[in-house]
CSV table of C-alpha atoms (C1' of nucleotides) in Angstrom, one decimal:
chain,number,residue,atom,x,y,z
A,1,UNK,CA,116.4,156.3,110.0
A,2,UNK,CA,115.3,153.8,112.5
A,3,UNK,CA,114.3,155.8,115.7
A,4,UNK,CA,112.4,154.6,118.9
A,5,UNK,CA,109.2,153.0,117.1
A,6,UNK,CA,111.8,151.6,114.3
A,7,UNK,CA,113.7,149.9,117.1
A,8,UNK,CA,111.1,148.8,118.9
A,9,UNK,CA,108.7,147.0,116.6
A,10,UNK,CA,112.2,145.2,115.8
A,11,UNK,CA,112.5,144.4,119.1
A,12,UNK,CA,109.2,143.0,119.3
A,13,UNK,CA,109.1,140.8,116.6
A,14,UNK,CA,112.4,139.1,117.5
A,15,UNK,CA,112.0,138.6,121.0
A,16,UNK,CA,109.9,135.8,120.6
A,17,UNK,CA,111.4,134.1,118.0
A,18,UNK,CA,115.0,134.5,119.6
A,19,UNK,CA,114.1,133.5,122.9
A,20,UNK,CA,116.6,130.4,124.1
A,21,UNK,CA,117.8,130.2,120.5
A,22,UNK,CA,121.2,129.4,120.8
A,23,UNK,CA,124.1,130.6,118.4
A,24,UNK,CA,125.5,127.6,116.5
A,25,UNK,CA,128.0,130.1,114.8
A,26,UNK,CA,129.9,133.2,114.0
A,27,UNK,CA,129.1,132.7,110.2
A,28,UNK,CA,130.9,136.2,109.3
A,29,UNK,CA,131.8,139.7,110.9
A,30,UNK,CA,132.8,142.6,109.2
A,31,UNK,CA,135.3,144.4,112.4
A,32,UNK,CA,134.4,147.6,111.0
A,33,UNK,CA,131.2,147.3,112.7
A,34,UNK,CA,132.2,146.0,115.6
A,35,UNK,CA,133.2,148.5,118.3
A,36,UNK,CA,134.0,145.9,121.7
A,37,UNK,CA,135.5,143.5,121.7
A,38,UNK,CA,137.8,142.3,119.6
A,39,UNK,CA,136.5,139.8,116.6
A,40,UNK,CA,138.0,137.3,118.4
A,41,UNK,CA,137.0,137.9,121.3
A,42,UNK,CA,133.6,138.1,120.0
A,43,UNK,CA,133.4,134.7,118.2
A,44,UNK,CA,134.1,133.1,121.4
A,45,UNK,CA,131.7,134.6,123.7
A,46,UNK,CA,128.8,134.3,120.6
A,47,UNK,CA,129.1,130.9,119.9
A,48,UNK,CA,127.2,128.7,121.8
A,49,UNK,CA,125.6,131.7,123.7
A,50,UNK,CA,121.9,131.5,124.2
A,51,UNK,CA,119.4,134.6,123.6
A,52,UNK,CA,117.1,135.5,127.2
A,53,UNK,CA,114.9,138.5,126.0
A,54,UNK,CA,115.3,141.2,124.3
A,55,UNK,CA,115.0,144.6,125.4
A,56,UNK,CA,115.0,148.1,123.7
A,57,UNK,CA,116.9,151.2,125.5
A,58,UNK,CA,116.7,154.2,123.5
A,59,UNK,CA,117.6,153.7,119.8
A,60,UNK,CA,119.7,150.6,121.0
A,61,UNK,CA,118.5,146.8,121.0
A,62,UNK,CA,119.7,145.0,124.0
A,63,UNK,CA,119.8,141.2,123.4
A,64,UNK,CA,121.0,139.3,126.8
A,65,UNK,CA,122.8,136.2,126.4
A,66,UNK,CA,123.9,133.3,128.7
A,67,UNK,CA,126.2,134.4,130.7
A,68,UNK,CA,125.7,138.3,131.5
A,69,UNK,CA,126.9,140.0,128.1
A,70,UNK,CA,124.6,142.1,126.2
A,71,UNK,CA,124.6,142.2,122.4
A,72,UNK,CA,124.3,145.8,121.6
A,73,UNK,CA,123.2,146.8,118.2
A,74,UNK,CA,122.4,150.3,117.0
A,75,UNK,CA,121.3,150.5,113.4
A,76,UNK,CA,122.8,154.2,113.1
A,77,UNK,CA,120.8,155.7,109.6
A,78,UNK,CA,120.3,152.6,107.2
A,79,UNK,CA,121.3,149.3,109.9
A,80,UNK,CA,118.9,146.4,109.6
A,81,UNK,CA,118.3,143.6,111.9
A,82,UNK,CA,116.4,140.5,111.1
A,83,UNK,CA,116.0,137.2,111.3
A,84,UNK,CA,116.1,135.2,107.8
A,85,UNK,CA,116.6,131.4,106.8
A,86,UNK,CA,119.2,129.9,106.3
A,87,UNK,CA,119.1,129.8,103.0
A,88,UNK,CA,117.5,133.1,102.1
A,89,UNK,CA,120.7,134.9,100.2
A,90,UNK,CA,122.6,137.2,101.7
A,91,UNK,CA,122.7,140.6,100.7
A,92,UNK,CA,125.5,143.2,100.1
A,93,UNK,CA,127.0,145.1,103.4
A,94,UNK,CA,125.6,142.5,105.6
A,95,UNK,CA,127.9,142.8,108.4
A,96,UNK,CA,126.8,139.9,110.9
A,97,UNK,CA,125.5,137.1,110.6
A,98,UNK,CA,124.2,134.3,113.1
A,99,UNK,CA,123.7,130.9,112.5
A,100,UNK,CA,120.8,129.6,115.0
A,101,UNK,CA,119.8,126.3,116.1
A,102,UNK,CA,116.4,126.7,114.6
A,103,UNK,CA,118.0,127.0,111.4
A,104,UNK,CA,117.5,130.7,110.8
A,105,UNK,CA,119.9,133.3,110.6
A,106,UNK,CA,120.2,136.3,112.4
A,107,UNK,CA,121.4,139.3,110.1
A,108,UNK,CA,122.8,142.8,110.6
A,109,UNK,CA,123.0,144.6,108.0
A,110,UNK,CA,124.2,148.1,107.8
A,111,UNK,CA,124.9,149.9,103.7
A,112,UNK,CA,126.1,152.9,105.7
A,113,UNK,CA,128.1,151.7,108.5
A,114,UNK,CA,126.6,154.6,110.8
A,115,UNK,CA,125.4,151.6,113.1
A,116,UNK,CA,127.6,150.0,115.8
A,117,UNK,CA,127.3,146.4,117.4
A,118,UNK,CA,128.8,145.5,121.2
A,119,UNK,CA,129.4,142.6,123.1
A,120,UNK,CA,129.8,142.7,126.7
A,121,UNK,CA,128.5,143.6,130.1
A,122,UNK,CA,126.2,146.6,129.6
A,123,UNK,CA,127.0,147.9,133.4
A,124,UNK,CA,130.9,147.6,131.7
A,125,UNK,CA,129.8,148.8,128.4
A,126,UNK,CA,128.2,152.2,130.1
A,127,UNK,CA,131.2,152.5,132.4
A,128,UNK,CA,133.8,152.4,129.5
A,129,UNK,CA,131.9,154.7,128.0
A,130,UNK,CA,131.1,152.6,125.1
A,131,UNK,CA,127.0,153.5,125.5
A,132,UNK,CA,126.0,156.8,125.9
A,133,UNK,CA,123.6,157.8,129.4
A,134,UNK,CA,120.5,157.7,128.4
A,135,UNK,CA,117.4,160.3,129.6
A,136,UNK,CA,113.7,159.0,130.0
A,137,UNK,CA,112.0,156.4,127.3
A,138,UNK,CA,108.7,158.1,126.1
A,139,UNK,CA,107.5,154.5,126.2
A,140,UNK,CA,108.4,154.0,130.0
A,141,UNK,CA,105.3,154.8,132.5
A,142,UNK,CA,107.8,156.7,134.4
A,143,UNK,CA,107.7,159.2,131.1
A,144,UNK,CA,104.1,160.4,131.7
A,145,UNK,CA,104.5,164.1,133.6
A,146,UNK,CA,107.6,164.5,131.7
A,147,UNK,CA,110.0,167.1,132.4
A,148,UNK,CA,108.0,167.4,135.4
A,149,UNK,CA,105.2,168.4,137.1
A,150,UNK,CA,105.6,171.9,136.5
A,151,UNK,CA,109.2,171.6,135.1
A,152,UNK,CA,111.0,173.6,132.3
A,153,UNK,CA,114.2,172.5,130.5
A,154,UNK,CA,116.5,175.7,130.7
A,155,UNK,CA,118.5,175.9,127.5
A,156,UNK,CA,119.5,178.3,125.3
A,157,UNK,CA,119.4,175.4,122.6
A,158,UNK,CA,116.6,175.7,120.5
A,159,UNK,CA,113.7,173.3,121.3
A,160,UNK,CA,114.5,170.7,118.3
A,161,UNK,CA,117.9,170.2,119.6
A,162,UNK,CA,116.9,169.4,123.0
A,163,UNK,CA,114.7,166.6,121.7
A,164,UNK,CA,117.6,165.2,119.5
A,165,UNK,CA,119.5,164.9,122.7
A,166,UNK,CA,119.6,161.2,123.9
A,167,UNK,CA,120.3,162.4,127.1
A,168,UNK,CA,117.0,164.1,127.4
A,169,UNK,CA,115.0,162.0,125.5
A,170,UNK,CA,116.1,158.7,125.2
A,171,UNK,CA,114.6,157.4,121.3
A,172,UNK,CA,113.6,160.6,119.3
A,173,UNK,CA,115.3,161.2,116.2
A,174,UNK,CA,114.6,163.7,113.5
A,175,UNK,CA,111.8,162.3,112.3
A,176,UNK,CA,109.3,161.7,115.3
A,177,UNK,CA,111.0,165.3,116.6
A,178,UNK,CA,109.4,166.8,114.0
A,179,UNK,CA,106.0,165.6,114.4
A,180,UNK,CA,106.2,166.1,118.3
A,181,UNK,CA,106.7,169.2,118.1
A,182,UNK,CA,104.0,169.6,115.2
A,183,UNK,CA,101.7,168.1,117.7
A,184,UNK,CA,102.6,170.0,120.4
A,185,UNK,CA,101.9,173.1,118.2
A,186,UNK,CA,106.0,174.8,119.2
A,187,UNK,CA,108.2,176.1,116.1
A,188,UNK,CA,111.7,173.7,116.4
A,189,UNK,CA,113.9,177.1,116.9
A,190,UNK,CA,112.2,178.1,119.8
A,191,UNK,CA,114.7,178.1,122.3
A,192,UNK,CA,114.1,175.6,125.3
A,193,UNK,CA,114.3,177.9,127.9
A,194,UNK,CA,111.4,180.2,126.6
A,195,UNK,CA,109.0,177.4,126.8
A,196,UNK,CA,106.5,177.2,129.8
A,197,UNK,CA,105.7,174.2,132.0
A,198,UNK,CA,102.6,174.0,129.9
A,199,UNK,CA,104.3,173.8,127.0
A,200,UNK,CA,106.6,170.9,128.1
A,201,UNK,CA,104.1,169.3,129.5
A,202,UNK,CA,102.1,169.3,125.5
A,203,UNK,CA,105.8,168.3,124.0
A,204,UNK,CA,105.8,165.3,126.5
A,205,UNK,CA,102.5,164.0,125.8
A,206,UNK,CA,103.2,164.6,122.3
A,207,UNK,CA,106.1,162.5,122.1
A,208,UNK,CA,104.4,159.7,123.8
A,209,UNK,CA,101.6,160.0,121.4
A,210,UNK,CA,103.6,160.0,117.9
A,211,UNK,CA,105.6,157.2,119.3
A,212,UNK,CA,102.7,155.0,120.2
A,213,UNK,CA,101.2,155.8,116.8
A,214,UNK,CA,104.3,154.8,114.9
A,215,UNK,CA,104.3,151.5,116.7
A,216,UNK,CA,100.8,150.8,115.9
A,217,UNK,CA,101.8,151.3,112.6
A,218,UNK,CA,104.8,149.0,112.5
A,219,UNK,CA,107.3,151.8,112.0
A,220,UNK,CA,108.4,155.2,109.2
A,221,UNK,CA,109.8,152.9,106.0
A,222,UNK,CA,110.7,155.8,104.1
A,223,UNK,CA,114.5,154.6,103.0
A,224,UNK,CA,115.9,151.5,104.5
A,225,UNK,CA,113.7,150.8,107.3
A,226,UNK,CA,112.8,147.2,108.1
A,227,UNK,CA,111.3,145.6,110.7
A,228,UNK,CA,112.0,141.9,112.4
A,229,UNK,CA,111.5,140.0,109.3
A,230,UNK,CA,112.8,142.4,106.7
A,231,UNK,CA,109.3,143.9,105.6
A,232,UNK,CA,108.1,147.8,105.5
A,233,UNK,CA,106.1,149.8,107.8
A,234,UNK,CA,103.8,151.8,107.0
A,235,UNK,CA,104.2,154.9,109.5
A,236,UNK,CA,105.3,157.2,106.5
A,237,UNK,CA,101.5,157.5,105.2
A,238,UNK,CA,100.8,159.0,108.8
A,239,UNK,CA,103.5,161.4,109.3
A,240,UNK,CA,102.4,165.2,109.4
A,241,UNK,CA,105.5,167.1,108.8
A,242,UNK,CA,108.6,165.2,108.4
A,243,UNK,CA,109.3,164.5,104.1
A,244,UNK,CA,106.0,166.9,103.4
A,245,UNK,CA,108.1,170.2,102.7
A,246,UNK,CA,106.1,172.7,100.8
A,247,UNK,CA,102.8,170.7,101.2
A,248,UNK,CA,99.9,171.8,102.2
A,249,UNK,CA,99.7,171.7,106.5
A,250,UNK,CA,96.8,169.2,107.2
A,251,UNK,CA,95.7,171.4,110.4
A,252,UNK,CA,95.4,174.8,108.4
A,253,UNK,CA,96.3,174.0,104.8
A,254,UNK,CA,99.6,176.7,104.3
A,255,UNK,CA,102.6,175.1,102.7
A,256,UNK,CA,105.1,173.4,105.4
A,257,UNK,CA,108.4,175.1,105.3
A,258,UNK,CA,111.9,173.5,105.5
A,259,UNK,CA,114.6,175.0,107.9
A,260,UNK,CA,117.7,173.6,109.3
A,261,UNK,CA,117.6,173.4,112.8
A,262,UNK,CA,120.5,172.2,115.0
A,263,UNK,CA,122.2,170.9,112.0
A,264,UNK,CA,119.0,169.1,110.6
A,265,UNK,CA,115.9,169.4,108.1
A,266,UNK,CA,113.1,170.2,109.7
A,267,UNK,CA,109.6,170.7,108.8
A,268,UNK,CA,106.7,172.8,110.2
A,269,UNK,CA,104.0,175.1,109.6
A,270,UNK,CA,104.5,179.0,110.6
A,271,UNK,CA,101.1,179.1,111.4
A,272,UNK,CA,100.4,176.3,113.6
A,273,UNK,CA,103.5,176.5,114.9
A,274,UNK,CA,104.6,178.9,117.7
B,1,DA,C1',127.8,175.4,127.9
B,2,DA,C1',126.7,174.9,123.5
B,3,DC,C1',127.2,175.9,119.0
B,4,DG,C1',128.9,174.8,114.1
B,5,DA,C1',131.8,172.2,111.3
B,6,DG,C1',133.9,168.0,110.1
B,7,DT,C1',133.9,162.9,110.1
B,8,DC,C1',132.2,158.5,108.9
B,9,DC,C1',129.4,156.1,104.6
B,10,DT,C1',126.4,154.6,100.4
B,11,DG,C1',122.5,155.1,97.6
B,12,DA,C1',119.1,158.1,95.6
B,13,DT,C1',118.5,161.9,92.9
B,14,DC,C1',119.5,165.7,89.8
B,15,DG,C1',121.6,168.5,86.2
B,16,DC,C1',124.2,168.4,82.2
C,1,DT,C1',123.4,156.8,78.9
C,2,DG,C1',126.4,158.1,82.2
C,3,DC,C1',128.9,160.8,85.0
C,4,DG,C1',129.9,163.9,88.8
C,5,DA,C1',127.9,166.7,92.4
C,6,DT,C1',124.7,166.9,96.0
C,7,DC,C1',122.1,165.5,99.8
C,8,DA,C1',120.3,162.5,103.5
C,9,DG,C1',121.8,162.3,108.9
C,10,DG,C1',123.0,159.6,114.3
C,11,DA,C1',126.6,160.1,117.1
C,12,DC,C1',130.9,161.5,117.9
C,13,DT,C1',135.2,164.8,118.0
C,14,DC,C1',137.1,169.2,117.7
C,15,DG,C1',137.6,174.1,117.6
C,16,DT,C1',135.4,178.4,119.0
DNA sequence: AACGAGTCCTGATCGC
DNA sequence: TGCGATCAGGACTCGT
């Protein structure tokens, strides 16, 4: 599932490449994608629109256009977003489709439909509650010190849940949750409130640190990951915990163990993990 | 407040 | 070979 480093190599790759491109046409748009505006609506306000640069917030790829709207795309579990040619073919459950002026296309492509795409004013968006609030960026300078210099998170949720929330932590996802907190050397059911500042403050270097190291690696390709141009990371050779269930820890060699926690896999070593 | 369960959805995998 | 069951889960809603 494409999570911060996912999103962001994406973003990287396009900005570039999408800057002052200007949309020629709607070739097609699947509404069941599409949660604001209307197709209609859409069409109009894409066509002829020209891309200023693109920005990542959370799991969600802002791209400005002329004008003041945002296209908002979230790729949910298995959404794609790249830029093809014209003439590459299109595959199945591509739900958008962008015909540039340089001749490319830009593609959205979602098998799963978990993903969402928005058109609009983000400061409207956010205010008809069509994007979620959105907690600190692990990426963002202003992340370092996070919760706090000498902050706890008081929760009775357990510690793997806290990180899933977007309001806390704008980006993580099951995946880099997991390793974060393998890192960081905390079981996921600890609950947040029995963590010290200490501990927080380990968790929020963590994060920083498994994020960066995905980046560098272009992103986890594990299912349907893929970044700018429709090609595979290779993150999933570095992961420590997430997929590796009953495999040997590489710290102290026990077998990982699976659990569900807050409703999802995860993965870490009783050991290592306290 | 915060949990679990249900919802959306398709593709990969597994057992028979 | 092929079929049905199961599982994966981000974000959201709803009931407890």
């Amino acid at each position: 599932m494409p999570e911060l480093p996912e999103v962001e190599t994406i973003v990287r790759d396009l900005r570039p490449h999408l800057r002052d491109r200007r949309v020629e046409a709607v070739l097609s748009l699947n509404p069941v994608v599409l949660r604001f505006p209307s197709a209609e609506s859409f069409r109009a306000a894409a066509e002829g629109a020209v891309f200023g640069l693109l920005a990542r917030r959370g799991k969600f790829i802002h791209a400005p256009v002329s004008g003041g709207d945002h296209l908002v795309v979230h790729l949910g579990m298995t959404g794609t977003f790249t830029l093809e040619e014209g003439d590459e073919p299109v595959r199945p459950h591509t739900h958008l489709r962008l015909q540039l002026d340089s001749g490319q296309e830009l593609r959205y492509r979602d098998p799963r439909r978990f993903g969402r795409v928005l058109l609009g004013p983000p400061r409207q968006l956010e205010l008809a509650r069509l994007l979620p609030s959105l907690g600190p960026d692990p990426l963002d300078r202003a992340f370092a010190g996070w919760p706090g210099e000498g902050r706890v998170i008081s929760s009775s949720r357990a510690v793997k849940a806290v990180l899933l929330d977007q309001e806390v932590v704008a980006g993580c996802g099951n995946i880099y949750a997991d390793e974060a907190l393998y890192l960081a050397r905390l079981r996921p059911t600890r609950r947040a409130a029995s963590l010290s500042a200490p501990e927080w403050a380990r968790l929020g270097a963590a994060l920083t640190v498994v994020m960066k190291e995905a980046i560098r690696r272009r992103g986890t390709s594990f299912s349907d990951y893929r970044d700018g141009f429709g090609a595979r990371g290779e993150a999933y050779e570095s992961l420590m915990v997430y997929g590796r269930s009953g495999l040997p820890c590489v710290r102290c060699g026990r077998p990982l163990v699976a659990q569900r926690v807050a409703g999802r896999t995860t993965v870490y070593c009783r050991r290592c993990q306290r």
